[in-house]
Coordinates of C-alpha atoms in Angstrom, one line a residue:
X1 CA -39.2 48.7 -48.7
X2 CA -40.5 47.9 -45.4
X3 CA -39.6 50.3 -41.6
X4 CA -37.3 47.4 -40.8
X5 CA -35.2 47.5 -43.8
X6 CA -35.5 51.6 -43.4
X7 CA -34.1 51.0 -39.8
X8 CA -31.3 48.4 -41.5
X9 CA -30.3 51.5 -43.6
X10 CA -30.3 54.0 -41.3
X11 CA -28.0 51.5 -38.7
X12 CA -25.6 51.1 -41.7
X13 CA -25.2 54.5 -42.4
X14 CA -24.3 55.9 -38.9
X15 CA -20.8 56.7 -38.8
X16 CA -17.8 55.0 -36.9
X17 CA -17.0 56.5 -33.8
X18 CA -13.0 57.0 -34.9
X19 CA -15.4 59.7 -37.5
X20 CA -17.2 60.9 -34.6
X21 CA -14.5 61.8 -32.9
X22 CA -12.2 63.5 -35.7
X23 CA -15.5 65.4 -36.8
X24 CA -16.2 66.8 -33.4
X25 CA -12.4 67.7 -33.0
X26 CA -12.0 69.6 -36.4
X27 CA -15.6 71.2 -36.4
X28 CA -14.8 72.7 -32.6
X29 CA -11.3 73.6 -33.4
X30 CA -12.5 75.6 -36.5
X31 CA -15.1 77.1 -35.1
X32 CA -13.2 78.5 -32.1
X33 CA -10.1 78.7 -34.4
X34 CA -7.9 77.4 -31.6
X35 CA -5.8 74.0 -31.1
X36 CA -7.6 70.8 -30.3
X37 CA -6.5 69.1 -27.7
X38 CA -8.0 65.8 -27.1
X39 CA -11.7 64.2 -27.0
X40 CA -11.7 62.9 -23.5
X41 CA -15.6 60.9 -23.9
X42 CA -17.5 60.0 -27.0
X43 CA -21.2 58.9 -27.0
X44 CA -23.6 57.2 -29.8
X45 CA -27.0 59.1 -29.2
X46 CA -30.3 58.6 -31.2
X47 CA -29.7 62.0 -33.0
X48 CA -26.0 61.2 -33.6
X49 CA -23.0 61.5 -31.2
X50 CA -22.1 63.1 -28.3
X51 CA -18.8 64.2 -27.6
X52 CA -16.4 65.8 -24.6
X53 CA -13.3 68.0 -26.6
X54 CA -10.6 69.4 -24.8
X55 CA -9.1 72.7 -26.5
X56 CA -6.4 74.3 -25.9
X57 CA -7.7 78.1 -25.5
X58 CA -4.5 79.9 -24.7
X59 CA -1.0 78.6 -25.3
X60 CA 1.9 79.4 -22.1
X61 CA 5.1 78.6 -21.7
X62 CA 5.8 76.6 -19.5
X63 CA 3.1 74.8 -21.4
X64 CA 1.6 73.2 -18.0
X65 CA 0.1 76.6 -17.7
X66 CA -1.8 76.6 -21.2
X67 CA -5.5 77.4 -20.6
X68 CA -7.0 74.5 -21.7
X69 CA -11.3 73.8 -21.8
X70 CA -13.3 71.5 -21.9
X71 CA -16.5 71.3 -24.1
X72 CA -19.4 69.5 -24.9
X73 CA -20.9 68.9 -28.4
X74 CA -23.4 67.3 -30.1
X75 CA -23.1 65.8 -34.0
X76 CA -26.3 65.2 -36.1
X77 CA -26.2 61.8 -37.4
X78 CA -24.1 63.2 -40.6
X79 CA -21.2 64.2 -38.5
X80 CA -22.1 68.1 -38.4
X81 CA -21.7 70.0 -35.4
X82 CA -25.4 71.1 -34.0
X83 CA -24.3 72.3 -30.6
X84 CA -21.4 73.0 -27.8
X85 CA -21.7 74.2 -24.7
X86 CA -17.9 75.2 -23.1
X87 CA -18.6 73.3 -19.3
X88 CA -15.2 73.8 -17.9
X89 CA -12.0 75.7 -18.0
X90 CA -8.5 74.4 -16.4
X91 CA -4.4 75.0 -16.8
X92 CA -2.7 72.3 -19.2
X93 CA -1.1 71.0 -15.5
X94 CA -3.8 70.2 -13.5
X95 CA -4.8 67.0 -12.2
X96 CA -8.5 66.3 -11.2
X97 CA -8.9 65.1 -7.7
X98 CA -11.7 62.5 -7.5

């Protein structure tokens, strides 16, 4: 078998983003045992996928003031969580201003 049909494999193999994101969603939520929110951004990266997941880290009521964060993970090309990195916190509410 030649690299090329190696590479061919390899390409074939990666997993579907709608994966990617479920994955990343379920392995955070688990691991933090709290609610997932949403994934907000989703990236195909040589080493696998990269992935923004919004959690819900403390439920309110009203639930516009839910502490909600925001964090950043990485997936191997397998689909198993290798890293996250919490990069911001924010209530349920909140609006960015841009």
């Amino acid at each position: 078998m030649s690299a090329t049909d190696d590479e061919t494999q390899e390409t074939t193999k990666r997993l579907d983003i709608a994966t990617a994101i479920r994955l990343a969603s379920e392995q955070l939520s688990e691991l933090l045992r709290c609610e997932p929110g949403s994934v907000s951004k989703v990236k195909a990266t040589e080493d696998g996928w990269t992935a923004e997941v919004e959690i819900v880290e403390l439920e309110k009521i009203p639930d516009t003031m839910s502490v909600m964060a925001s964090y950043r993970v990485a997936l191997d090309t397998d689909g198993r969580l290798v890293e996250y990195e919490r990069t911001r916190r924010y209530a349920r509410g909140q609006i960015d201003r841009r």
